[in-house]
Amino acid sequence: MRSVGLSVGRRTLPALLFTALLAGCASAPGGGQEGGSTSSSDAGAPTLGTPEWQAWVDRKIGSGDGQGHGPDVGSSEWCSTIDFRLFGGASGLPPCSPLWNQRVHHMLTGE
């Protein structure tokens, strides 16, 4: 007899847990502020989503090819490059959206 149960793939479970964590943070005081512009307690991380934050992310991850070529920081091409380098292109969020900014920040700082 086959057991019947909920089957969750290896990639799906972490994504579900992360989504639940984000939902909890958004309902917490000070969480989920408009435009993803929450400040960071990481000493080197500027306010999420700002050009300064994007430059900080680019310094941490790098979007260029090592020869001085790469997308303009903050552009949609840049967001897609960062998404690919951090998440293999499978973040499940629209690149450069407020939730995507939070997920990138979490990956870089653990916050």
CSV table of N, CA and C in Angstrom, one decimal:
chain,number,residue,atom,x,y,z
A,1,MET,N,0.8,-1.2,0.0
A,1,MET,CA,0.0,0.0,0.0
A,1,MET,C,0.9,1.2,0.0
A,2,ARG,N,0.6,2.2,-0.9
A,2,ARG,CA,1.3,3.4,-1.0
A,2,ARG,C,0.9,4.4,0.1
A,3,SER,N,1.8,5.1,0.7
A,3,SER,CA,1.4,6.1,1.6
A,3,SER,C,1.1,7.4,0.9
A,4,VAL,N,0.2,8.1,1.4
A,4,VAL,CA,-0.2,9.4,0.8
A,4,VAL,C,0.3,10.5,1.6
A,5,GLY,N,1.0,11.4,1.0
A,5,GLY,CA,1.6,12.5,1.8
A,5,GLY,C,1.9,13.7,0.9
A,6,LEU,N,2.3,14.7,1.6
A,6,LEU,CA,2.6,15.9,0.8
A,6,LEU,C,4.1,15.8,0.4
A,7,SER,N,4.3,15.9,-0.9
A,7,SER,CA,5.6,15.8,-1.5
A,7,SER,C,6.2,17.1,-1.8
A,8,VAL,N,7.3,17.5,-1.2
A,8,VAL,CA,7.9,18.8,-1.4
A,8,VAL,C,9.3,18.5,-2.0
A,9,GLY,N,9.6,19.1,-3.1
A,9,GLY,CA,10.9,19.0,-3.7
A,9,GLY,C,12.0,19.6,-2.9
A,10,ARG,N,13.2,19.2,-3.2
A,10,ARG,CA,14.4,19.7,-2.5
A,10,ARG,C,14.5,21.2,-2.6
A,11,ARG,N,14.2,21.8,-3.7
A,11,ARG,CA,14.3,23.2,-3.9
A,11,ARG,C,13.1,24.0,-3.4
A,12,THR,N,12.0,23.3,-3.4
A,12,THR,CA,10.7,24.0,-3.0
A,12,THR,C,10.7,24.3,-1.5
A,13,LEU,N,11.1,23.4,-0.7
A,13,LEU,CA,11.0,23.6,0.8
A,13,LEU,C,11.8,24.8,1.2
A,14,PRO,N,13.1,25.0,0.9
A,14,PRO,CA,13.7,26.2,1.3
A,14,PRO,C,13.0,27.5,0.8
A,15,ALA,N,12.5,27.5,-0.4
A,15,ALA,CA,11.8,28.6,-1.0
A,15,ALA,C,10.6,28.9,-0.2
A,16,LEU,N,9.8,27.9,0.2
A,16,LEU,CA,8.6,28.1,1.0
A,16,LEU,C,9.0,28.6,2.4
A,17,LEU,N,10.1,28.1,3.0
A,17,LEU,CA,10.5,28.6,4.3
A,17,LEU,C,10.9,30.1,4.2
A,18,PHE,N,11.6,30.4,3.2
A,18,PHE,CA,12.1,31.8,3.0
A,18,PHE,C,10.9,32.7,2.8
A,19,THR,N,9.9,32.3,2.0
A,19,THR,CA,8.7,33.1,1.8
A,19,THR,C,7.9,33.3,3.1
A,20,ALA,N,7.8,32.2,3.9
A,20,ALA,CA,7.2,32.4,5.2
A,20,ALA,C,7.9,33.3,6.1
A,21,LEU,N,9.3,33.3,6.1
A,21,LEU,CA,10.1,34.2,6.9
A,21,LEU,C,9.8,35.7,6.4
A,22,LEU,N,9.8,35.9,5.1
A,22,LEU,CA,9.6,37.2,4.6
A,22,LEU,C,8.2,37.7,5.0
A,23,ALA,N,7.2,36.8,4.9
A,23,ALA,CA,5.8,37.2,5.3
A,23,ALA,C,5.8,37.6,6.8
A,24,GLY,N,6.5,36.9,7.6
A,24,GLY,CA,6.6,37.3,9.0
A,24,GLY,C,7.3,38.6,9.3
A,25,CYS,N,8.3,38.8,8.5
A,25,CYS,CA,9.1,40.1,8.7
A,25,CYS,C,8.2,41.3,8.2
A,26,ALA,N,7.4,41.1,7.1
A,26,ALA,CA,6.6,42.1,6.6
A,26,ALA,C,5.5,42.6,7.6
A,27,SER,N,5.1,41.6,8.5
A,27,SER,CA,4.1,42.0,9.4
A,27,SER,C,4.6,42.4,10.8
A,28,ALA,N,6.0,42.3,10.9
A,28,ALA,CA,6.6,42.8,12.1
A,28,ALA,C,6.7,44.3,12.1
A,29,PRO,N,6.8,45.0,13.3
A,29,PRO,CA,6.9,46.4,13.4
A,29,PRO,C,8.2,46.8,12.6
A,30,GLY,N,8.1,47.8,11.7
A,30,GLY,CA,9.2,48.3,11.0
A,30,GLY,C,9.6,47.4,9.8
A,31,GLY,N,9.0,46.3,9.6
A,31,GLY,CA,9.3,45.4,8.5
A,31,GLY,C,8.5,45.7,7.2
A,32,GLY,N,9.0,45.3,6.1
A,32,GLY,CA,8.2,45.5,4.8
A,32,GLY,C,7.9,46.9,4.5
A,33,GLN,N,8.7,47.9,4.8
A,33,GLN,CA,8.4,49.3,4.5
A,33,GLN,C,8.3,49.5,3.0
A,34,GLU,N,7.6,50.5,2.7
A,34,GLU,CA,7.3,50.8,1.3
A,34,GLU,C,8.5,50.9,0.5
A,35,GLY,N,8.5,50.3,-0.7
A,35,GLY,CA,9.7,50.4,-1.6
A,35,GLY,C,10.9,49.6,-1.2
A,36,GLY,N,10.8,48.8,-0.2
A,36,GLY,CA,11.9,48.0,0.2
A,36,GLY,C,13.0,48.9,0.8
A,37,SER,N,12.7,50.1,1.3
A,37,SER,CA,13.7,51.0,1.8
A,37,SER,C,13.9,50.8,3.3
A,38,THR,N,14.2,49.6,3.8
A,38,THR,CA,14.5,49.4,5.2
A,38,THR,C,16.0,49.6,5.3
A,39,SER,N,16.3,50.2,6.5
A,39,SER,CA,17.8,50.4,6.7
A,39,SER,C,18.4,49.1,7.2
A,40,SER,N,19.7,49.0,7.2
A,40,SER,CA,20.4,47.8,7.5
A,40,SER,C,21.2,48.0,8.8
A,41,SER,N,21.3,46.9,9.6
A,41,SER,CA,22.2,47.0,10.7
A,41,SER,C,23.6,46.6,10.3
A,42,ASP,N,23.8,46.0,9.1
A,42,ASP,CA,25.1,45.7,8.6
A,42,ASP,C,25.9,47.0,8.4
A,43,ALA,N,27.0,47.2,9.0
A,43,ALA,CA,27.7,48.4,9.0
A,43,ALA,C,28.1,48.9,7.6
A,44,GLY,N,28.3,48.0,6.7
A,44,GLY,CA,28.6,48.4,5.3
A,44,GLY,C,27.5,48.5,4.3
A,45,ALA,N,26.3,48.2,4.8
A,45,ALA,CA,25.2,48.1,3.8
A,45,ALA,C,24.3,49.3,3.9
A,46,PRO,N,24.2,50.1,2.8
A,46,PRO,CA,23.3,51.2,2.8
A,46,PRO,C,21.8,50.8,2.8
A,47,THR,N,20.9,51.8,2.7
A,47,THR,CA,19.5,51.5,2.6
A,47,THR,C,19.1,50.7,1.4
A,48,LEU,N,18.3,49.6,1.6
A,48,LEU,CA,17.9,48.7,0.5
A,48,LEU,C,17.3,49.5,-0.6
A,49,GLY,N,17.7,49.0,-1.8
A,49,GLY,CA,17.1,49.5,-3.1
A,49,GLY,C,17.7,50.9,-3.6
A,50,THR,N,18.5,51.5,-2.8
A,50,THR,CA,19.1,52.8,-3.2
A,50,THR,C,20.2,52.6,-4.2
A,51,PRO,N,20.6,53.6,-4.9
A,51,PRO,CA,21.8,53.4,-5.8
A,51,PRO,C,23.1,53.0,-4.9
A,52,GLU,N,23.2,53.5,-3.7
A,52,GLU,CA,24.3,53.2,-2.9
A,52,GLU,C,24.3,51.7,-2.5
A,53,TRP,N,23.1,51.2,-2.2
A,53,TRP,CA,22.9,49.8,-1.9
A,53,TRP,C,23.3,48.9,-3.1
A,54,GLN,N,22.8,49.3,-4.3
A,54,GLN,CA,23.1,48.6,-5.5
A,54,GLN,C,24.6,48.5,-5.7
A,55,ALA,N,25.3,49.6,-5.5
A,55,ALA,CA,26.8,49.7,-5.6
A,55,ALA,C,27.4,48.8,-4.6
A,56,TRP,N,26.9,48.8,-3.4
A,56,TRP,CA,27.4,47.9,-2.3
A,56,TRP,C,27.3,46.4,-2.8
A,57,VAL,N,26.1,46.0,-3.3
A,57,VAL,CA,25.8,44.7,-3.7
A,57,VAL,C,26.8,44.4,-4.9
A,58,ASP,N,27.0,45.3,-5.8
A,58,ASP,CA,27.9,45.0,-6.9
A,58,ASP,C,29.4,44.8,-6.4
A,59,ARG,N,29.8,45.6,-5.4
A,59,ARG,CA,31.1,45.3,-4.8
A,59,ARG,C,31.2,44.0,-4.2
A,60,LYS,N,30.1,43.5,-3.5
A,60,LYS,CA,30.1,42.2,-2.9
A,60,LYS,C,30.1,41.0,-3.9
A,61,ILE,N,29.3,41.2,-4.9
A,61,ILE,CA,29.1,40.0,-5.8
A,61,ILE,C,29.9,40.2,-7.1
A,62,GLY,N,29.8,41.4,-7.7
A,62,GLY,CA,30.5,41.7,-9.0
A,62,GLY,C,29.6,41.3,-10.1
A,63,SER,N,29.4,42.2,-11.0
A,63,SER,CA,28.5,41.9,-12.2
A,63,SER,C,29.3,41.9,-13.5
A,64,GLY,N,30.5,42.3,-13.4
A,64,GLY,CA,31.4,42.4,-14.6
A,64,GLY,C,32.0,41.1,-15.0
A,65,ASP,N,32.7,41.1,-16.1
A,65,ASP,CA,33.4,39.9,-16.6
A,65,ASP,C,34.9,39.8,-16.2
A,66,GLY,N,35.3,40.7,-15.4
A,66,GLY,CA,36.7,40.7,-14.9
A,66,GLY,C,37.6,41.5,-15.9
A,67,GLN,N,37.0,42.0,-17.0
A,67,GLN,CA,37.8,42.8,-17.9
A,67,GLN,C,37.3,44.2,-18.1
A,68,GLY,N,36.5,44.6,-17.1
A,68,GLY,CA,35.9,46.0,-17.2
A,68,GLY,C,34.6,46.1,-17.9
A,69,HIS,N,34.0,45.0,-18.3
A,69,HIS,CA,32.8,45.0,-19.0
A,69,HIS,C,31.7,44.5,-18.1
A,70,GLY,N,30.5,45.0,-18.2
A,70,GLY,CA,29.4,44.6,-17.4
A,70,GLY,C,28.2,45.5,-17.5
A,71,PRO,N,27.1,45.1,-17.0
A,71,PRO,CA,25.9,46.0,-17.1
A,71,PRO,C,26.0,47.2,-16.2
A,72,ASP,N,25.2,48.2,-16.5
A,72,ASP,CA,25.1,49.4,-15.6
A,72,ASP,C,24.5,49.0,-14.3
A,73,VAL,N,25.1,49.3,-13.2
A,73,VAL,CA,24.6,49.0,-11.9
A,73,VAL,C,23.2,49.6,-11.7
A,74,GLY,N,22.3,48.7,-11.3
A,74,GLY,CA,20.9,49.2,-11.1
A,74,GLY,C,20.0,48.9,-12.3
A,75,SER,N,20.6,48.6,-13.5
A,75,SER,CA,19.7,48.4,-14.6
A,75,SER,C,19.1,47.0,-14.5
A,76,SER,N,18.1,46.7,-15.4
A,76,SER,CA,17.4,45.4,-15.4
A,76,SER,C,18.4,44.3,-15.7
A,77,GLU,N,19.4,44.6,-16.6
A,77,GLU,CA,20.4,43.6,-16.9
A,77,GLU,C,21.2,43.3,-15.7
A,78,TRP,N,21.6,44.3,-15.0
A,78,TRP,CA,22.4,44.2,-13.8
A,78,TRP,C,21.6,43.3,-12.8
A,79,CYS,N,20.3,43.6,-12.6
A,79,CYS,CA,19.5,42.8,-11.6
A,79,CYS,C,19.5,41.4,-12.0
A,80,SER,N,19.3,41.1,-13.3
A,80,SER,CA,19.3,39.7,-13.8
A,80,SER,C,20.6,39.0,-13.6
A,81,THR,N,21.7,39.8,-13.8
A,81,THR,CA,23.1,39.2,-13.5
A,81,THR,C,23.3,38.9,-12.1
A,82,ILE,N,22.9,39.8,-11.2
A,82,ILE,CA,23.0,39.5,-9.7
A,82,ILE,C,22.1,38.3,-9.4
A,83,ASP,N,20.9,38.3,-9.9
A,83,ASP,CA,20.0,37.2,-9.6
A,83,ASP,C,20.6,35.8,-10.0
A,84,PHE,N,21.2,35.8,-11.2
A,84,PHE,CA,21.9,34.6,-11.7
A,84,PHE,C,23.1,34.2,-10.8
A,85,ARG,N,23.9,35.2,-10.4
A,85,ARG,CA,25.1,34.9,-9.6
A,85,ARG,C,24.7,34.4,-8.2
A,86,LEU,N,23.7,35.0,-7.6
A,86,LEU,CA,23.3,34.6,-6.3
A,86,LEU,C,22.4,33.4,-6.2
A,87,PHE,N,21.4,33.3,-7.1
A,87,PHE,CA,20.4,32.3,-7.0
A,87,PHE,C,20.3,31.4,-8.2
A,88,GLY,N,21.3,31.5,-9.1
A,88,GLY,CA,21.2,30.7,-10.3
A,88,GLY,C,20.1,31.0,-11.2
A,89,GLY,N,19.6,32.3,-11.1
A,89,GLY,CA,18.5,32.7,-11.9
A,89,GLY,C,17.1,32.2,-11.4
A,90,ALA,N,17.1,31.6,-10.2
A,90,ALA,CA,15.9,31.0,-9.7
A,90,ALA,C,15.5,31.6,-8.4
A,91,SER,N,15.6,32.9,-8.2
A,91,SER,CA,15.1,33.5,-7.0
A,91,SER,C,13.6,33.4,-6.7
A,92,GLY,N,12.9,33.3,-7.8
A,92,GLY,CA,11.4,33.2,-7.7
A,92,GLY,C,10.8,34.6,-7.5
A,93,LEU,N,11.6,35.6,-7.6
A,93,LEU,CA,11.1,37.0,-7.4
A,93,LEU,C,11.5,37.8,-8.6
A,94,PRO,N,10.7,38.8,-8.9
A,94,PRO,CA,11.1,39.7,-10.0
A,94,PRO,C,12.4,40.5,-9.6
A,95,PRO,N,13.5,40.4,-10.4
A,95,PRO,CA,14.7,41.1,-10.0
A,95,PRO,C,14.5,42.6,-9.8
A,96,CYS,N,15.1,43.1,-8.8
A,96,CYS,CA,15.1,44.5,-8.4
A,96,CYS,C,13.7,44.9,-7.7
A,97,SER,N,12.8,44.0,-7.5
A,97,SER,CA,11.6,44.3,-6.7
A,97,SER,C,12.0,44.5,-5.2
A,98,PRO,N,11.2,45.1,-4.4
A,98,PRO,CA,11.5,45.3,-3.0
A,98,PRO,C,11.8,43.9,-2.3
A,99,LEU,N,11.0,42.9,-2.6
A,99,LEU,CA,11.2,41.6,-2.0
A,99,LEU,C,12.5,41.0,-2.5
A,100,TRP,N,12.8,41.2,-3.7
A,100,TRP,CA,14.1,40.7,-4.3
A,100,TRP,C,15.3,41.4,-3.6
A,101,ASN,N,15.1,42.7,-3.4
A,101,ASN,CA,16.2,43.4,-2.6
A,101,ASN,C,16.4,42.8,-1.2
A,102,GLN,N,15.3,42.5,-0.6
A,102,GLN,CA,15.4,41.9,0.8
A,102,GLN,C,16.1,40.6,0.7
A,103,ARG,N,15.7,39.8,-0.3
A,103,ARG,CA,16.3,38.4,-0.4
A,103,ARG,C,17.8,38.5,-0.7
A,104,VAL,N,18.2,39.4,-1.6
A,104,VAL,CA,19.6,39.6,-1.9
A,104,VAL,C,20.4,40.1,-0.6
A,105,HIS,N,19.8,41.0,0.1
A,105,HIS,CA,20.4,41.5,1.3
A,105,HIS,C,20.6,40.4,2.3
A,106,HIS,N,19.5,39.5,2.5
A,106,HIS,CA,19.6,38.4,3.4
A,106,HIS,C,20.7,37.5,3.0
A,107,MET,N,20.9,37.2,1.7
A,107,MET,CA,21.9,36.3,1.2
A,107,MET,C,23.3,36.9,1.5
A,108,LEU,N,23.5,38.2,1.5
A,108,LEU,CA,24.8,38.8,1.7
A,108,LEU,C,25.1,39.1,3.1
A,109,THR,N,24.1,39.2,4.0
A,109,THR,CA,24.3,39.6,5.4
A,109,THR,C,23.9,38.6,6.4
A,110,GLY,N,23.0,37.7,6.0
A,110,GLY,CA,22.4,36.8,6.9
A,110,GLY,C,21.2,37.4,7.7
A,111,GLU,N,20.9,38.6,7.4
A,111,GLU,CA,19.8,39.3,8.2
A,111,GLU,C,18.5,39.0,7.6
